Amino acid sequence: MEPRDSDDDDMTFEEKRHDQLTAAPDAVEEDAAPRIDVTTTPEGNTRIDWRDDAPVRPGEGDAGE
């Protein structure tokens, strides 16, 4: 089941996320693409990994920019 906010509208969390990330004037569809994968092990541990195809990743930026 998708998590829902406390307000009364019918949008899921993912729909609201997509709307927010594509609302800017220069936004493109790729801005709303997933950037992380979340998995849970059988022991109950949660692991968060940056996706290999994520356009934005943490770390040092290019020195020339």
XYZ file of N, CA and C in Angstrom:
195
model
N 0.845 -1.186 0.000
C 0.000 0.000 0.000
C 0.885 1.243 0.000
N 0.517 2.222 -0.812
C 1.271 3.464 -0.912
C 1.028 4.332 0.317
N 2.080 4.954 0.863
C 1.860 5.874 1.984
C 1.075 7.090 1.511
N 0.243 7.617 2.358
C -0.557 8.799 2.024
C -0.337 9.880 3.073
N -0.409 11.111 2.640
C -0.323 12.234 3.567
C -1.650 12.373 4.292
N -1.684 13.232 5.286
C -2.879 13.378 6.110
C -3.992 14.186 5.445
N -3.718 14.864 4.317
C -4.789 15.626 3.692
C -5.751 14.700 2.950
N -6.850 15.242 2.468
C -7.940 14.436 1.939
C -7.867 14.154 0.447
N -6.852 14.605 -0.265
C -6.842 14.361 -1.707
C -6.498 12.901 -2.005
N -6.671 12.529 -3.256
C -6.524 11.124 -3.641
C -5.180 10.796 -4.275
N -4.190 11.658 -4.153
C -2.887 11.390 -4.753
C -2.021 10.568 -3.803
N -1.282 9.618 -4.377
C -0.347 8.837 -3.580
C 0.909 9.660 -3.324
N 1.759 9.168 -2.447
C 3.035 9.823 -2.170
C 3.842 9.965 -3.459
N 3.910 8.904 -4.264
C 4.690 8.947 -5.508
C 4.119 9.967 -6.493
N 2.806 10.074 -6.582
C 2.191 11.067 -7.470
C 2.509 12.487 -7.006
N 2.436 12.729 -5.712
C 2.768 14.053 -5.170
C 4.240 14.371 -5.393
N 5.105 13.378 -5.190
C 6.543 13.561 -5.410
C 6.800 13.947 -6.863
N 6.184 13.224 -7.785
C 6.349 13.501 -9.213
C 5.879 14.914 -9.542
N 4.711 15.287 -9.053
C 4.186 16.629 -9.308
C 5.121 17.709 -8.780
N 5.645 17.510 -7.582
C 6.527 18.509 -6.986
C 7.831 18.632 -7.775
N 8.401 17.501 -8.191
C 9.694 17.528 -8.870
C 9.605 17.968 -10.325
N 8.421 17.976 -10.907
C 8.277 18.415 -12.296
C 7.541 19.748 -12.420
N 7.296 20.434 -11.308
C 6.529 21.680 -11.331
C 7.356 22.907 -11.711
N 8.654 22.856 -11.567
C 9.493 24.019 -11.875
C 9.436 24.332 -13.370
N 9.622 25.599 -13.751
C 9.520 25.986 -15.165
C 10.438 25.199 -16.104
N 11.656 24.893 -15.689
C 12.592 24.179 -16.560
C 12.695 22.695 -16.230
N 11.773 22.165 -15.450
C 11.824 20.758 -15.046
C 11.554 19.849 -16.241
N 12.187 18.689 -16.207
C 11.965 17.655 -17.219
C 11.542 16.377 -16.504
N 11.005 15.438 -17.241
C 10.495 14.198 -16.664
C 11.575 13.449 -15.872
N 12.817 13.509 -16.329
C 13.911 12.811 -15.645
C 14.149 13.335 -14.234
N 13.721 14.557 -13.940
C 13.887 15.109 -12.595
C 13.141 14.292 -11.549
N 12.090 13.610 -11.957
C 11.288 12.818 -11.026
C 11.714 11.352 -10.984
N 12.759 10.997 -11.714
C 13.217 9.601 -11.739
C 13.754 9.194 -10.366
N 13.560 7.940 -9.981
C 14.094 7.472 -8.695
C 15.619 7.599 -8.655
N 16.154 7.950 -7.501
C 17.605 8.083 -7.340
C 18.179 7.068 -6.364
N 17.319 6.417 -5.586
C 17.784 5.440 -4.602
C 16.961 4.162 -4.694
N 17.543 3.072 -4.209
C 16.840 1.803 -4.022
C 16.844 1.504 -2.536
N 15.706 1.137 -1.992
C 15.589 0.788 -0.579
C 15.204 -0.683 -0.496
N 16.010 -1.461 0.224
C 15.722 -2.878 0.410
C 15.767 -3.202 1.895
N 15.048 -4.253 2.267
C 15.043 -4.726 3.648
C 15.503 -6.172 3.656
N 16.478 -6.481 4.498
C 16.994 -7.843 4.594
C 16.033 -8.699 5.411
N 16.165 -10.023 5.319
C 15.311 -10.895 6.134
C 15.444 -10.624 7.636
N 16.598 -10.094 8.055
C 16.814 -9.776 9.468
C 16.131 -8.474 9.882
N 15.589 -7.740 8.908
C 14.901 -6.494 9.216
C 15.744 -5.245 9.040
N 16.975 -5.388 8.555
C 17.832 -4.226 8.314
C 17.410 -3.536 7.020
N 17.446 -2.220 7.013
C 17.102 -1.451 5.822
C 18.382 -0.950 5.181
N 18.486 -1.142 3.860
C 19.657 -0.699 3.110
C 19.193 0.305 2.064
N 19.904 1.431 1.974
C 19.601 2.469 0.992
C 20.820 2.618 0.094
N 20.631 2.410 -1.206
C 21.718 2.494 -2.177
C 21.369 3.496 -3.264
N 22.384 4.258 -3.709
C 22.205 5.139 -4.853
C 22.101 4.272 -6.089
N 21.131 4.557 -6.931
C 20.971 3.798 -8.169
C 22.121 4.125 -9.115
N 22.556 3.113 -9.882
C 23.635 3.327 -10.843
C 23.243 4.326 -11.929
N 21.955 4.403 -12.237
C 21.497 5.302 -13.291
C 20.999 6.653 -12.769
N 21.240 6.941 -11.488
C 20.796 8.218 -10.910
C 21.572 9.370 -11.544
N 20.866 10.378 -12.054
C 21.562 11.493 -12.700
C 22.321 12.379 -11.719
N 21.919 12.383 -10.476
C 22.579 13.189 -9.449
C 22.984 12.250 -8.334
N 24.256 12.299 -7.952
C 24.774 11.415 -6.918
C 25.553 12.242 -5.903
N 25.653 11.761 -4.667
C 26.421 12.492 -3.660
C 27.912 12.405 -3.957
N 28.639 13.334 -3.425
C 30.088 13.303 -3.594
C 30.588 14.638 -4.106
N 31.868 14.664 -4.398
C 32.489 15.892 -4.880
C 32.035 16.195 -6.298
N 31.791 17.461 -6.560
C 31.412 17.891 -7.901
C 32.642 18.041 -8.776
N 32.422 18.369 -10.030
C 33.533 18.614 -10.944
C 34.228 19.908 -10.545
N 35.545 19.890 -10.509
C 36.315 21.063 -10.095
C 36.193 22.203 -11.100
N 35.889 21.886 -12.359
C 35.826 22.911 -13.392
C 34.513 23.653 -13.457
N 33.551 23.292 -12.632
C 32.244 23.951 -12.727
C 32.104 25.081 -11.762
